[in-house]
Coordinates of C-alpha atoms and ligand atoms in Angstrom, one line a residue:
M1 CA 28.8 15.6 42.5
R2 CA 28.2 13.5 39.5
G3 CA 28.7 10.3 41.6
Q4 CA 26.1 11.6 44.0
F5 CA 23.6 12.4 41.2
N6 CA 24.2 8.8 39.9
E7 CA 23.5 7.2 43.2
Q8 CA 20.3 9.3 43.6
F9 CA 19.1 8.3 40.2
I10 CA 19.9 4.7 40.8
D11 CA 18.1 4.8 44.1
S12 CA 14.9 6.1 42.6
F13 CA 15.1 3.6 39.7
E14 CA 15.6 0.8 42.2
A15 CA 12.6 2.0 44.2
M16 CA 10.4 2.3 41.1
T17 CA 11.3 -1.1 39.8
K18 CA 10.5 -2.7 43.1
D19 CA 7.0 -1.4 42.6
A20 CA 7.0 -2.1 38.8
V21 CA 3.6 -3.8 38.7
R22 CA 1.8 -0.9 40.2
V23 CA 3.8 1.6 38.1
Q24 CA 2.7 -0.3 35.0
K25 CA -1.0 0.0 36.0
Q26 CA -0.6 3.7 36.7
T27 CA 1.3 4.2 33.4
L28 CA -1.5 2.5 31.5
A29 CA -4.1 4.6 33.3
R30 CA -2.2 7.8 32.5
I31 CA -1.9 6.9 28.8
L32 CA -5.6 6.2 28.6
E33 CA -6.6 9.3 30.5
E34 CA -4.4 11.6 28.5
N35 CA -5.7 10.2 25.2
G36 CA -9.2 9.1 26.1
D37 CA -10.8 11.5 23.7
S38 CA -8.8 10.4 20.7
E39 CA -10.8 9.0 17.9
Y40 CA -9.0 5.6 18.1
L41 CA -9.7 5.0 21.8
Q42 CA -13.2 6.4 21.6
N43 CA -13.9 3.7 19.0
Q44 CA -12.8 1.0 21.3
G45 CA -15.7 1.4 23.7
L46 CA -13.6 2.0 26.8
A47 CA -16.0 4.7 27.9
G48 CA -13.4 6.3 30.2
R49 CA -12.2 3.1 31.8
T50 CA -8.5 2.9 32.4
D51 CA -8.0 -0.4 34.1
V52 CA -6.0 -3.3 32.7
Q53 CA -8.9 -5.7 32.3
S54 CA -11.1 -3.2 30.4
F55 CA -8.1 -2.3 28.2
K56 CA -7.4 -5.9 27.3
T57 CA -11.1 -6.6 26.6
C58 CA -11.8 -3.6 24.5
V59 CA -8.6 -2.8 22.6
P60 CA -7.4 -5.1 19.9
L61 CA -3.8 -6.2 19.1
V62 CA -2.6 -4.3 16.0
T63 CA 0.2 -4.2 13.5
H64 CA 1.5 -1.2 11.6
K65 CA -0.9 -2.0 8.7
D66 CA -3.9 -1.5 11.0
L67 CA -2.7 2.0 11.9
K68 CA -1.5 3.1 8.5
S69 CA -4.6 5.0 7.6
F70 CA -4.7 6.8 10.9
I71 CA -1.0 7.7 10.6
N72 CA -1.4 8.8 7.0
R73 CA -4.2 11.2 8.0
I74 CA -1.9 12.7 10.7
A75 CA 0.9 13.0 8.2
D76 CA -1.4 14.7 5.8
G77 CA -2.1 17.4 8.3
D78 CA -5.3 16.3 10.1
S79 CA -4.7 17.7 13.6
S80 CA -7.9 16.4 15.2
P81 CA -7.3 13.9 18.0
I82 CA -6.8 10.8 16.0
L83 CA -4.4 8.5 17.9
T84 CA -3.6 10.9 20.7
S85 CA -5.4 13.8 22.2
K86 CA -2.7 16.4 21.4
P87 CA -1.7 16.6 17.8
I88 CA 1.4 14.6 16.8
P89 CA 4.1 17.1 15.7
R90 CA 6.6 14.7 14.0
I91 CA 6.8 11.5 12.1
S92 CA 9.6 8.9 12.5
L93 CA 10.8 6.6 9.9
S94 CA 11.3 3.1 11.2
S95 CA 13.9 1.2 9.4
G96 CA 11.7 -1.3 7.4
T97 CA 14.8 -2.5 5.6
T98 CA 13.4 -5.9 4.8
E99 CA 10.5 -4.7 2.8
G100 CA 12.6 -1.8 1.3
K101 CA 10.2 0.8 2.5
P102 CA 10.6 2.7 5.8
K103 CA 7.3 3.0 7.8
Y104 CA 5.8 6.1 9.3
V105 CA 5.3 6.1 13.0
P106 CA 4.2 9.0 15.4
F107 CA 6.8 10.9 17.4
N108 CA 6.0 13.4 20.1
D109 CA 7.4 15.2 23.2
Q110 CA 6.6 12.3 25.4
L111 CA 8.6 9.9 23.2
M112 CA 11.5 12.4 23.4
H113 CA 11.1 12.3 27.2
T114 CA 11.2 8.5 27.3
T115 CA 14.3 8.6 25.2
M116 CA 16.0 10.7 27.8
E117 CA 14.8 8.4 30.6
I118 CA 16.4 5.4 28.8
Y119 CA 19.7 7.4 28.2
K120 CA 19.8 8.6 31.8
T121 CA 19.1 5.1 33.3
S122 CA 21.7 3.4 31.1
Q123 CA 24.2 6.1 31.8
A124 CA 23.7 6.0 35.6
Y125 CA 24.4 2.2 35.8
R126 CA 27.2 2.5 33.3
N127 CA 28.9 5.3 35.2
R128 CA 28.7 3.3 38.4
E129 CA 30.6 0.4 36.8
F130 CA 32.9 2.4 34.6
P131 CA 33.4 5.9 36.1
L132 CA 34.5 8.5 33.7
V133 CA 36.4 11.8 34.2
T134 CA 35.7 14.0 31.2
Q135 CA 32.6 12.0 29.9
K136 CA 33.8 12.7 26.4
G137 CA 33.5 10.1 23.7
L138 CA 34.3 9.4 20.1
Q139 CA 30.7 9.1 19.1
F140 CA 29.9 8.0 15.6
I141 CA 26.6 9.8 15.3
Y142 CA 25.1 11.1 12.0
V143 CA 22.0 13.2 11.8
G144 CA 19.9 12.0 8.9
K145 CA 17.8 13.9 6.4
Q146 CA 14.7 15.8 7.5
T147 CA 11.8 16.2 5.1
T148 CA 8.2 17.3 5.6
T149 CA 4.9 15.6 4.8
K150 CA 2.3 17.3 2.7
G151 CA 0.6 18.2 5.9
G152 CA 3.8 20.0 7.1
L153 CA 5.0 17.5 9.7
I154 CA 8.8 16.9 10.0
V155 CA 9.8 13.4 8.9
A156 CA 13.1 11.9 10.0
T157 CA 14.4 8.9 11.8
A158 CA 13.7 8.7 15.5
T159 CA 17.5 9.2 16.2
T160 CA 17.5 12.3 14.0
H161 CA 14.6 13.8 16.0
V162 CA 16.5 13.1 19.2
Y163 CA 19.9 14.4 18.0
S164 CA 18.3 17.6 16.6
S165 CA 16.6 18.4 19.9
D166 CA 17.8 21.2 22.1
Q167 CA 18.2 18.7 25.0
F168 CA 20.7 16.8 22.9
R169 CA 22.5 19.7 21.2
N170 CA 23.2 21.4 24.6
N171 CA 25.3 18.4 25.5
I172 CA 27.4 18.1 22.4
K173 CA 30.2 20.3 23.5
S174 CA 30.8 18.5 26.7
K175 CA 30.3 14.9 25.5
F176 CA 31.8 14.9 22.0
V177 CA 35.3 15.3 20.7
C178 CA 33.9 16.8 17.4
P179 CA 32.0 20.0 16.8
E180 CA 28.3 19.7 16.1
Q181 CA 28.8 20.4 12.4
V182 CA 30.3 17.0 12.0
I183 CA 27.2 15.3 13.4
F184 CA 25.0 17.4 11.3
G185 CA 27.1 17.1 8.1
S186 CA 25.3 16.7 4.8
D187 CA 27.4 13.7 3.6
F188 CA 28.0 10.5 5.6
N189 CA 31.5 9.8 4.3
Q190 CA 32.7 13.3 5.1
S191 CA 31.2 13.2 8.6
Q192 CA 32.8 9.8 9.3
Y193 CA 36.2 11.1 8.1
C194 CA 35.9 14.2 10.4
H195 CA 34.7 12.1 13.3
L196 CA 37.9 10.0 12.9
L197 CA 40.1 13.1 12.5
C198 CA 38.7 14.7 15.7
G199 CA 39.1 11.4 17.5
L200 CA 42.8 11.4 16.6
L201 CA 43.3 15.1 17.3
F202 CA 41.8 14.7 20.8
S203 CA 42.7 11.1 21.4
D204 CA 43.6 11.6 25.0
E205 CA 40.2 13.0 25.8
V206 CA 38.3 10.0 24.4
E207 CA 36.9 8.0 27.3
F208 CA 34.6 5.8 25.3
V209 CA 33.7 4.9 21.7
F210 CA 30.0 4.9 20.8
S211 CA 27.5 4.5 18.1
T212 CA 23.8 3.7 18.4
F213 CA 24.1 0.5 16.5
A214 CA 27.6 -1.1 16.8
H215 CA 27.8 -1.6 13.0
S216 CA 28.7 2.1 12.6
I217 CA 31.7 1.7 14.9
V218 CA 33.0 -1.2 12.9
H219 CA 32.4 0.6 9.7
A220 CA 34.3 3.7 10.9
L221 CA 37.3 1.7 12.2
R222 CA 37.5 -0.3 9.0
T223 CA 37.7 3.1 7.2
L224 CA 40.3 4.3 9.7
E225 CA 42.4 1.3 8.8
Q226 CA 42.2 2.4 5.1
D227 CA 42.5 6.2 5.5
W228 CA 44.9 6.6 8.4
E229 CA 47.7 7.9 6.2
E230 CA 45.5 10.6 4.7
L231 CA 44.3 11.5 8.2
C232 CA 47.9 11.7 9.5
S233 CA 48.8 13.9 6.5
D234 CA 46.0 16.3 7.4
I235 CA 47.4 16.5 11.0
R236 CA 51.0 16.9 9.8
S237 CA 50.2 19.7 7.4
G238 CA 47.4 21.4 9.4
F239 CA 45.3 21.3 6.2
L240 CA 42.0 19.4 6.0
S241 CA 41.7 17.0 3.1
N242 CA 40.0 18.6 0.0
K243 CA 37.5 15.8 0.1
I244 CA 35.7 17.6 2.9
T245 CA 33.5 19.9 0.8
D246 CA 30.6 20.5 3.2
S247 CA 31.4 24.1 4.0
S248 CA 30.2 24.4 7.6
M249 CA 31.9 21.1 8.6
R250 CA 35.1 22.1 6.7
S251 CA 35.2 25.5 8.5
A252 CA 34.5 24.0 12.0
V253 CA 37.1 21.1 11.6
S254 CA 39.7 23.3 10.0
K255 CA 39.7 25.5 13.1
L256 CA 40.7 22.5 15.2
L257 CA 43.6 21.6 13.0
L258 CA 45.0 25.1 13.8
R259 CA 48.6 24.5 12.7
P260 CA 50.8 21.7 11.4
N261 CA 51.4 19.0 14.1
P262 CA 54.1 16.7 12.8
D263 CA 54.8 15.2 16.2
L264 CA 51.2 14.0 16.7
A265 CA 51.1 12.7 13.1
H266 CA 54.3 10.8 13.7
S267 CA 53.1 9.3 16.9
I268 CA 49.8 8.1 15.2
L269 CA 51.9 6.7 12.3
T270 CA 54.1 4.7 14.7
K271 CA 51.1 3.3 16.5
F272 CA 49.5 2.2 13.2
K273 CA 52.7 0.6 12.1
N274 CA 52.9 -1.4 15.3
L275 CA 49.4 -2.7 15.1
N276 CA 48.9 -6.3 14.0
N277 CA 46.0 -6.3 11.5
G278 CA 44.2 -3.7 13.6
Y279 CA 44.2 -5.7 16.8
G280 CA 43.7 -3.5 19.8
L281 CA 43.3 -0.4 17.6
I282 CA 41.0 1.3 20.1
P283 CA 43.1 1.2 23.3
E284 CA 46.2 1.8 21.3
L285 CA 44.9 5.0 19.7
F286 CA 42.7 6.1 22.5
P287 CA 44.6 5.3 25.7
N288 CA 42.0 6.6 28.1
A289 CA 39.1 4.7 26.6
K290 CA 37.3 2.7 29.2
Y291 CA 34.8 0.8 27.1
V292 CA 33.0 0.6 23.7
Y293 CA 29.3 1.2 23.8
G294 CA 26.3 0.7 21.5
I295 CA 23.6 -1.8 20.6
M296 CA 25.5 -5.0 20.0
T297 CA 22.7 -7.6 20.2
G298 CA 20.4 -9.1 17.5
S299 CA 21.4 -8.1 14.0
M300 CA 24.6 -6.5 15.4
E301 CA 26.0 -9.8 16.6
P302 CA 27.8 -10.6 13.4
Y303 CA 30.0 -7.5 13.9
M304 CA 31.1 -8.4 17.4
K305 CA 34.1 -10.5 16.3
K306 CA 35.6 -7.6 14.5
L307 CA 34.7 -5.1 17.3
R308 CA 36.4 -7.4 19.9
H309 CA 39.4 -7.4 17.7
Y310 CA 39.5 -3.6 17.6
A311 CA 38.7 -3.3 21.4
A312 CA 41.1 -6.0 22.6
H313 CA 40.8 -6.0 26.5
L314 CA 38.3 -3.1 26.6
P315 CA 34.8 -4.1 27.6
L316 CA 32.0 -4.1 25.0
V317 CA 29.0 -2.6 26.7
S318 CA 25.5 -3.2 25.2
A319 CA 23.2 -0.2 25.1
Y320 CA 19.4 -0.1 25.4
Y321 CA 16.5 -1.8 23.7
G322 CA 13.7 0.0 21.8
A323 CA 12.5 1.0 18.5
S324 CA 11.3 4.1 16.5
E325 CA 7.9 3.1 17.8
G326 CA 8.9 3.5 21.4
W327 CA 11.5 2.7 24.0
I328 CA 11.3 -0.4 26.2
A329 CA 14.3 -1.2 28.3
A330 CA 17.8 -0.1 29.5
N331 CA 20.9 -2.0 30.3
V332 CA 21.4 -2.0 34.1
N333 CA 24.1 -4.7 34.1
P334 CA 26.7 -3.0 31.8
K335 CA 29.4 -5.5 32.8
L336 CA 27.6 -8.4 31.0
P337 CA 29.2 -9.2 27.6
P338 CA 26.9 -8.6 24.5
E339 CA 26.2 -12.4 24.2
S340 CA 24.4 -12.3 27.6
A341 CA 23.3 -8.7 27.7
T342 CA 19.8 -8.1 29.2
F343 CA 17.6 -5.0 29.3
A344 CA 15.4 -4.0 32.2
V345 CA 11.9 -2.8 31.3
L346 CA 11.3 0.8 32.3
P347 CA 7.8 0.5 33.8
H348 CA 7.0 4.2 33.7
I349 CA 7.5 4.8 30.0
G350 CA 4.8 2.6 28.5
Y351 CA 2.6 -0.4 29.1
F352 CA 4.1 -3.6 28.0
E353 CA 2.5 -7.0 27.3
F354 CA 4.0 -10.2 26.2
I355 CA 2.6 -12.9 23.9
P356 CA 3.9 -16.3 25.0
L357 CA 5.5 -18.0 22.1
G358 CA 6.2 -21.6 21.2
I359 CA 4.6 -21.2 17.8
D360 CA 6.1 -20.8 14.4
P361 CA 7.6 -17.6 13.1
V362 CA 5.4 -15.6 10.9
D363 CA 5.7 -14.1 7.4
E364 CA 6.1 -10.4 7.7
D365 CA 3.4 -9.7 5.1
D366 CA 1.0 -12.0 6.9
R367 CA 1.5 -10.6 10.4
E368 CA -1.8 -8.7 10.5
L369 CA -3.6 -11.8 9.1
E370 CA -1.9 -13.7 11.8
V371 CA -3.3 -11.4 14.5
V372 CA -6.8 -12.1 13.3
A373 CA -6.1 -15.8 13.0
A374 CA -4.2 -15.9 16.2
A375 CA -7.1 -16.7 18.5
A376 CA -8.4 -19.5 16.2
A377 CA -4.9 -20.9 15.8
G378 CA -4.6 -21.0 19.6
E379 CA -2.2 -18.2 20.1
Q380 CA -1.9 -17.5 23.8
E381 CA -3.3 -14.4 25.5
P382 CA -0.7 -11.7 26.1
V383 CA 0.4 -11.4 29.7
G384 CA 1.7 -8.5 31.8
I385 CA 5.1 -8.1 33.5
E386 CA 3.9 -9.8 36.6
E387 CA 3.0 -13.0 34.7
V388 CA 6.0 -13.5 32.5
V389 CA 8.2 -16.6 33.3
V390 CA 11.9 -16.6 33.3
G391 CA 13.4 -18.6 30.4
K392 CA 10.3 -18.2 28.2
D393 CA 10.1 -16.4 24.9
Y394 CA 7.5 -13.8 24.1
E395 CA 6.5 -11.4 21.4
I396 CA 6.4 -7.9 22.9
L397 CA 3.4 -5.5 22.6
I398 CA 3.8 -1.8 23.2
T399 CA 1.3 0.7 24.4
N400 CA 2.8 4.2 24.7
F401 CA 2.2 8.0 25.0
A402 CA 2.6 8.4 21.2
G403 CA -0.6 6.8 20.1
L404 CA 0.3 3.1 19.9
Y405 CA -2.0 0.7 21.7
R406 CA -1.2 -3.0 22.0
Y407 CA 1.2 -2.6 19.0
R408 CA 3.0 -5.7 17.8
L409 CA 6.6 -4.6 17.4
G410 CA 7.5 -8.0 15.8
D411 CA 10.4 -8.7 18.2
V412 CA 11.0 -11.9 20.1
I413 CA 12.5 -11.5 23.5
R414 CA 13.4 -14.0 26.3
V415 CA 12.8 -13.2 29.9
A416 CA 16.2 -13.7 31.4
G417 CA 15.3 -12.7 34.9
F418 CA 14.0 -9.8 37.0
H419 CA 15.5 -6.6 38.2
N420 CA 13.5 -6.2 41.3
A421 CA 9.9 -6.6 39.9
T422 CA 10.6 -5.6 36.4
P423 CA 11.6 -8.2 33.7
E424 CA 15.1 -8.3 32.2
L425 CA 14.8 -9.1 28.6
Q426 CA 17.2 -10.7 26.2
F427 CA 16.7 -9.8 22.5
I428 CA 16.2 -13.0 20.5
C429 CA 15.2 -12.0 17.0
R430 CA 12.6 -10.4 14.8
R431 CA 9.6 -12.7 14.8
S432 CA 9.1 -12.6 11.1
L433 CA 10.2 -15.3 8.8
L434 CA 13.2 -14.5 6.7
L435 CA 13.7 -17.3 4.4
N436 CA 10.9 -19.5 3.2
V437 CA 10.5 -21.5 0.0
N438 CA 7.9 -24.1 0.9
I439 CA 7.6 -25.9 4.3
D440 CA 10.9 -24.5 5.6
K441 CA 11.0 -21.7 8.2
N442 CA 14.2 -19.8 8.9
T443 CA 14.5 -16.6 10.8
E444 CA 17.2 -13.9 10.9
K445 CA 18.8 -15.7 13.7
D446 CA 18.9 -19.0 11.8
L447 CA 20.6 -17.3 8.8
Q448 CA 23.0 -15.5 11.2
T449 CA 24.0 -18.9 12.8
S450 CA 24.6 -20.6 9.5
V451 CA 26.7 -17.7 8.2
E452 CA 28.7 -17.7 11.4
I453 CA 29.4 -21.5 11.3
A454 CA 30.4 -21.4 7.6
G455 CA 32.5 -18.2 8.2
K456 CA 34.7 -20.2 10.6
L457 CA 36.1 -22.0 7.5
L458 CA 37.6 -18.7 6.4
A459 CA 39.8 -18.4 9.5
A460 CA 42.6 -20.4 8.0
E461 CA 42.6 -18.0 5.0
K462 CA 42.8 -15.0 7.5
L463 CA 39.6 -13.7 5.9
E464 CA 36.4 -12.5 7.4
I465 CA 32.9 -11.8 6.2
V466 CA 32.5 -8.0 6.1
D467 CA 28.7 -8.2 5.7
F468 CA 26.0 -10.6 4.4
T469 CA 22.4 -10.7 3.2
S470 CA 20.2 -13.2 1.4
C471 CA 17.2 -13.7 -0.8
V472 CA 15.0 -16.5 -2.2
D473 CA 15.4 -17.3 -5.9
R474 CA 12.2 -18.7 -7.3
S475 CA 13.1 -18.0 -11.0
I476 CA 14.1 -21.6 -11.4
E477 CA 12.3 -24.6 -10.0
P478 CA 12.7 -25.6 -7.2
G479 CA 13.3 -22.3 -5.5
H480 CA 16.5 -22.0 -3.4
Y481 CA 18.2 -19.7 -0.9
V482 CA 20.8 -17.3 -2.1
V483 CA 23.3 -15.9 0.4
F484 CA 25.5 -12.9 -0.5
W485 CA 28.9 -12.4 1.2
E486 CA 31.3 -9.5 1.0
L487 CA 34.7 -10.7 2.1
S488 CA 37.7 -8.8 3.5
G489 CA 39.9 -10.3 0.7
K490 CA 40.2 -13.0 -1.9
S491 CA 39.6 -16.5 -0.9
R492 CA 40.4 -19.9 -2.5
E493 CA 37.6 -21.4 -4.5
D494 CA 37.7 -24.7 -2.8
V495 CA 37.3 -23.0 0.6
L496 CA 34.3 -21.0 -0.7
D497 CA 32.8 -24.3 -2.1
S498 CA 33.0 -25.8 1.4
C499 CA 31.6 -22.6 3.0
C500 CA 28.6 -22.8 0.7
S501 CA 27.8 -26.5 1.5
C502 CA 28.5 -25.8 5.2
M503 CA 25.9 -23.0 5.2
D504 CA 23.4 -25.3 3.5
L505 CA 24.0 -28.0 6.2
S506 CA 23.8 -25.6 9.0
F507 CA 20.2 -24.6 8.7
V508 CA 18.7 -27.0 11.3
D509 CA 15.0 -26.4 10.5
A510 CA 13.4 -29.8 9.9
G511 CA 11.3 -28.4 7.0
Y512 CA 14.4 -27.1 5.3
K513 CA 16.4 -30.3 5.7
T514 CA 13.6 -32.5 4.5
S515 CA 12.9 -30.4 1.5
R516 CA 16.6 -30.3 0.6
K517 CA 16.9 -34.0 0.8
V518 CA 14.1 -34.6 -1.7
N519 CA 15.1 -31.5 -3.8
G520 CA 11.9 -29.6 -2.8
I521 CA 14.4 -26.8 -2.3
G522 CA 17.4 -26.4 -4.6
P523 CA 21.0 -26.2 -3.5
L524 CA 21.9 -23.1 -1.6
E525 CA 23.8 -20.6 -3.6
L526 CA 26.6 -18.4 -2.3
R527 CA 27.3 -15.2 -4.3
V528 CA 30.5 -13.4 -3.3
V529 CA 30.2 -9.7 -4.0
R530 CA 32.8 -7.1 -4.8
K531 CA 34.3 -5.0 -1.9
G532 CA 32.2 -1.9 -1.3
T533 CA 28.9 -3.5 -2.4
F534 CA 27.4 -3.3 1.1
Q535 CA 28.5 0.3 1.3
K536 CA 26.4 1.0 -1.9
L537 CA 23.5 -0.8 -0.3
M538 CA 23.7 1.4 2.8
S539 CA 24.0 4.5 0.7
H540 CA 20.8 3.4 -1.2
Y541 CA 18.9 3.1 2.1
V542 CA 20.3 6.4 3.4
G543 CA 19.1 8.0 0.1
L544 CA 15.6 6.7 1.0
G545 CA 15.7 8.5 4.3
A546 CA 17.3 5.9 6.6
A547 CA 19.9 7.4 9.0
V548 CA 23.3 5.8 9.1
S549 CA 23.0 5.9 12.9
Q550 CA 20.0 3.6 12.8
F551 CA 21.1 1.5 9.9
K552 CA 20.8 -2.3 10.1
T553 CA 21.8 -4.3 7.0
P554 CA 18.6 -6.1 5.9
R555 CA 19.3 -9.8 6.2
C556 CA 16.9 -10.8 3.5
I557 CA 15.9 -8.9 0.4
G558 CA 12.3 -9.3 -0.7
A559 CA 11.6 -10.3 -4.3
T560 CA 10.0 -6.9 -5.1
N561 CA 13.0 -4.9 -3.8
D562 CA 14.4 -4.6 -7.4
V563 CA 16.9 -1.7 -6.7
V564 CA 18.7 -3.5 -3.9
L565 CA 18.7 -6.8 -5.8
Q566 CA 20.2 -5.0 -8.7
I567 CA 22.9 -3.4 -6.5
L568 CA 23.8 -6.9 -5.2
S569 CA 23.7 -8.6 -8.6
D570 CA 25.9 -5.9 -10.1
G571 CA 28.5 -6.6 -7.4
V572 CA 28.6 -10.4 -7.8
E573 CA 32.0 -11.7 -8.7
E574 CA 31.7 -15.4 -7.9
T575 CA 29.0 -17.9 -7.5
Y576 CA 29.0 -21.3 -5.7
F577 CA 26.3 -24.0 -5.3
S578 CA 26.1 -26.3 -2.4
T579 CA 26.8 -30.0 -2.9
A580 CA 25.8 -30.9 0.6
F581 CA 22.8 -33.0 -0.3
D582 CA 24.0 -34.4 -3.6
Ligands
AMP601 P1 14.1 0.9 14.0 O1 13.1 0.4 13.1 O2 15.3 1.4 13.3 O3 13.6 1.7 15.0 O4 14.7 -0.4 14.7 C1 14.0 -1.0 15.8 C2 14.4 -2.5 15.9 O5 15.8 -2.6 16.1 C3 13.8 -3.2 17.0 O6 12.4 -3.6 16.7 C4 14.7 -4.4 17.2 O7 14.4 -5.4 16.2 C5 16.1 -3.8 16.8 N1 16.7 -3.4 18.1 C6 16.6 -2.3 18.9 N2 17.3 -2.4 20.0 C7 17.9 -3.6 20.0 C8 18.8 -4.3 20.8 N3 19.3 -3.8 22.0 N4 19.2 -5.6 20.5 C9 18.8 -6.1 19.3 N5 18.0 -5.5 18.4 C10 17.5 -4.3 18.8

């Protein structure tokens, strides 16, 4: 029955994507018809027109800053048709980790519906390639905090809105090995512990391991490597660790422990003792797992090495592509490894345009100025899905049913090919500049590459980089890059000296190299932080309203983000300066 449903779903998706260009035009027309009487669209002079050409002529490209005053009015309780005809009922917090402040974006029922479309599409193609029996997973999902605006709208991360919805809750029993109290727990560490405990208790039922962003899987499995003896002791005694103080989670999980189970505890203990440094932990503990699933591209790439180590022969399946602002694409080629994962645009969930790139990355703060200056600077006109070229890079623009029109998401994607007539996208990076002292321009991807190259020098030491971030230090002249590393253990000083110089040399940007040679930029500094520093950093962001499920370590900390800079500097144990250009 399920297989039949899958095939029907896939057939209709195939038919729709063959007609993707027409579907895009229809979708734009629907968005403009449904929201034509909103203040925002009224001001654009469309006068009821819903065709692509009029839309492109009348409606400007925008960034979040351009919409902030409209969104703030909505948040303050103004229910007049501002961005959409129907009032916006909820506000999402997009991560905004770089600037240190999450941004408000509108969330409504249509966005909920598009989320379900993305889930169903990805699931149908995934089930075809990797059929499951029970469909149950060890799913590291954590519902974040919900607050309300002064106008009474619920504010939470987009994943929290989705996970709190009835559609989602109705599925929990059949798709999770844990009770819903674990997902909705008040404390991340307690929820993570209980997720792991339920996974071990029902290990035979686990057919896949999931988290929205793969970072949460790696985080949980690292914790499992530390806490397994305590988890085994709970199973052996039938008594849940006293550290679980959230009363509803405690009561729900205690019911599952039922009675002492020394046999299970012993078998888990034996498995752990046989593991070599955690290699193959997932298939060893969850023998029926078919794959590991989650977003694994972009800023998740640095965690892939560790995830592969845990997964051994199990496939790593990349999830979907989207943002709090709106969904974009699903993975219809689940067998591709994360390095070559692509995402097929869903032509019926929004209208998508693509700005051809070949120009420099932009400073996050200047993005809106850049929109104004774009025409003058010769930025090319955005094109539709029918005009994109395979192999070229673009910045993506979203127009959706939640009040965003020609919105610059700030992501750079490459068109990897087409699925029927809809483009398949590869995530490249955020467009914004990450590190910049003077004429240098380095993006998140550039930093990621340098860290990866230098990190290879740690292999001989059997060490790995647990996490990393960076900042620019301008307190002394000339300014220089500072990269923070948390390591899995203690490394020799000479190795870290080499890592530091290697990172400095691995930034290939010509502006950086030239500046370094003439000391226009000072030697790169590597600061090694104490174990647990990045956990503190995550807790800080979670305290600000970020959800663990959506957490992405910010790869550069802005100079004004004092609290995070303080957390990092409190953790610094060792400092190295590059001698690469001496
Ligand atoms: P958020 O602000 O938490 O909604 O995060 C949205 C951002 O996460 C997107 O704009 C992307 O930069 C990133 N993202 C989402 N999906 C993917 C993906 N499949 N691969 C890489 N990055 C992604």
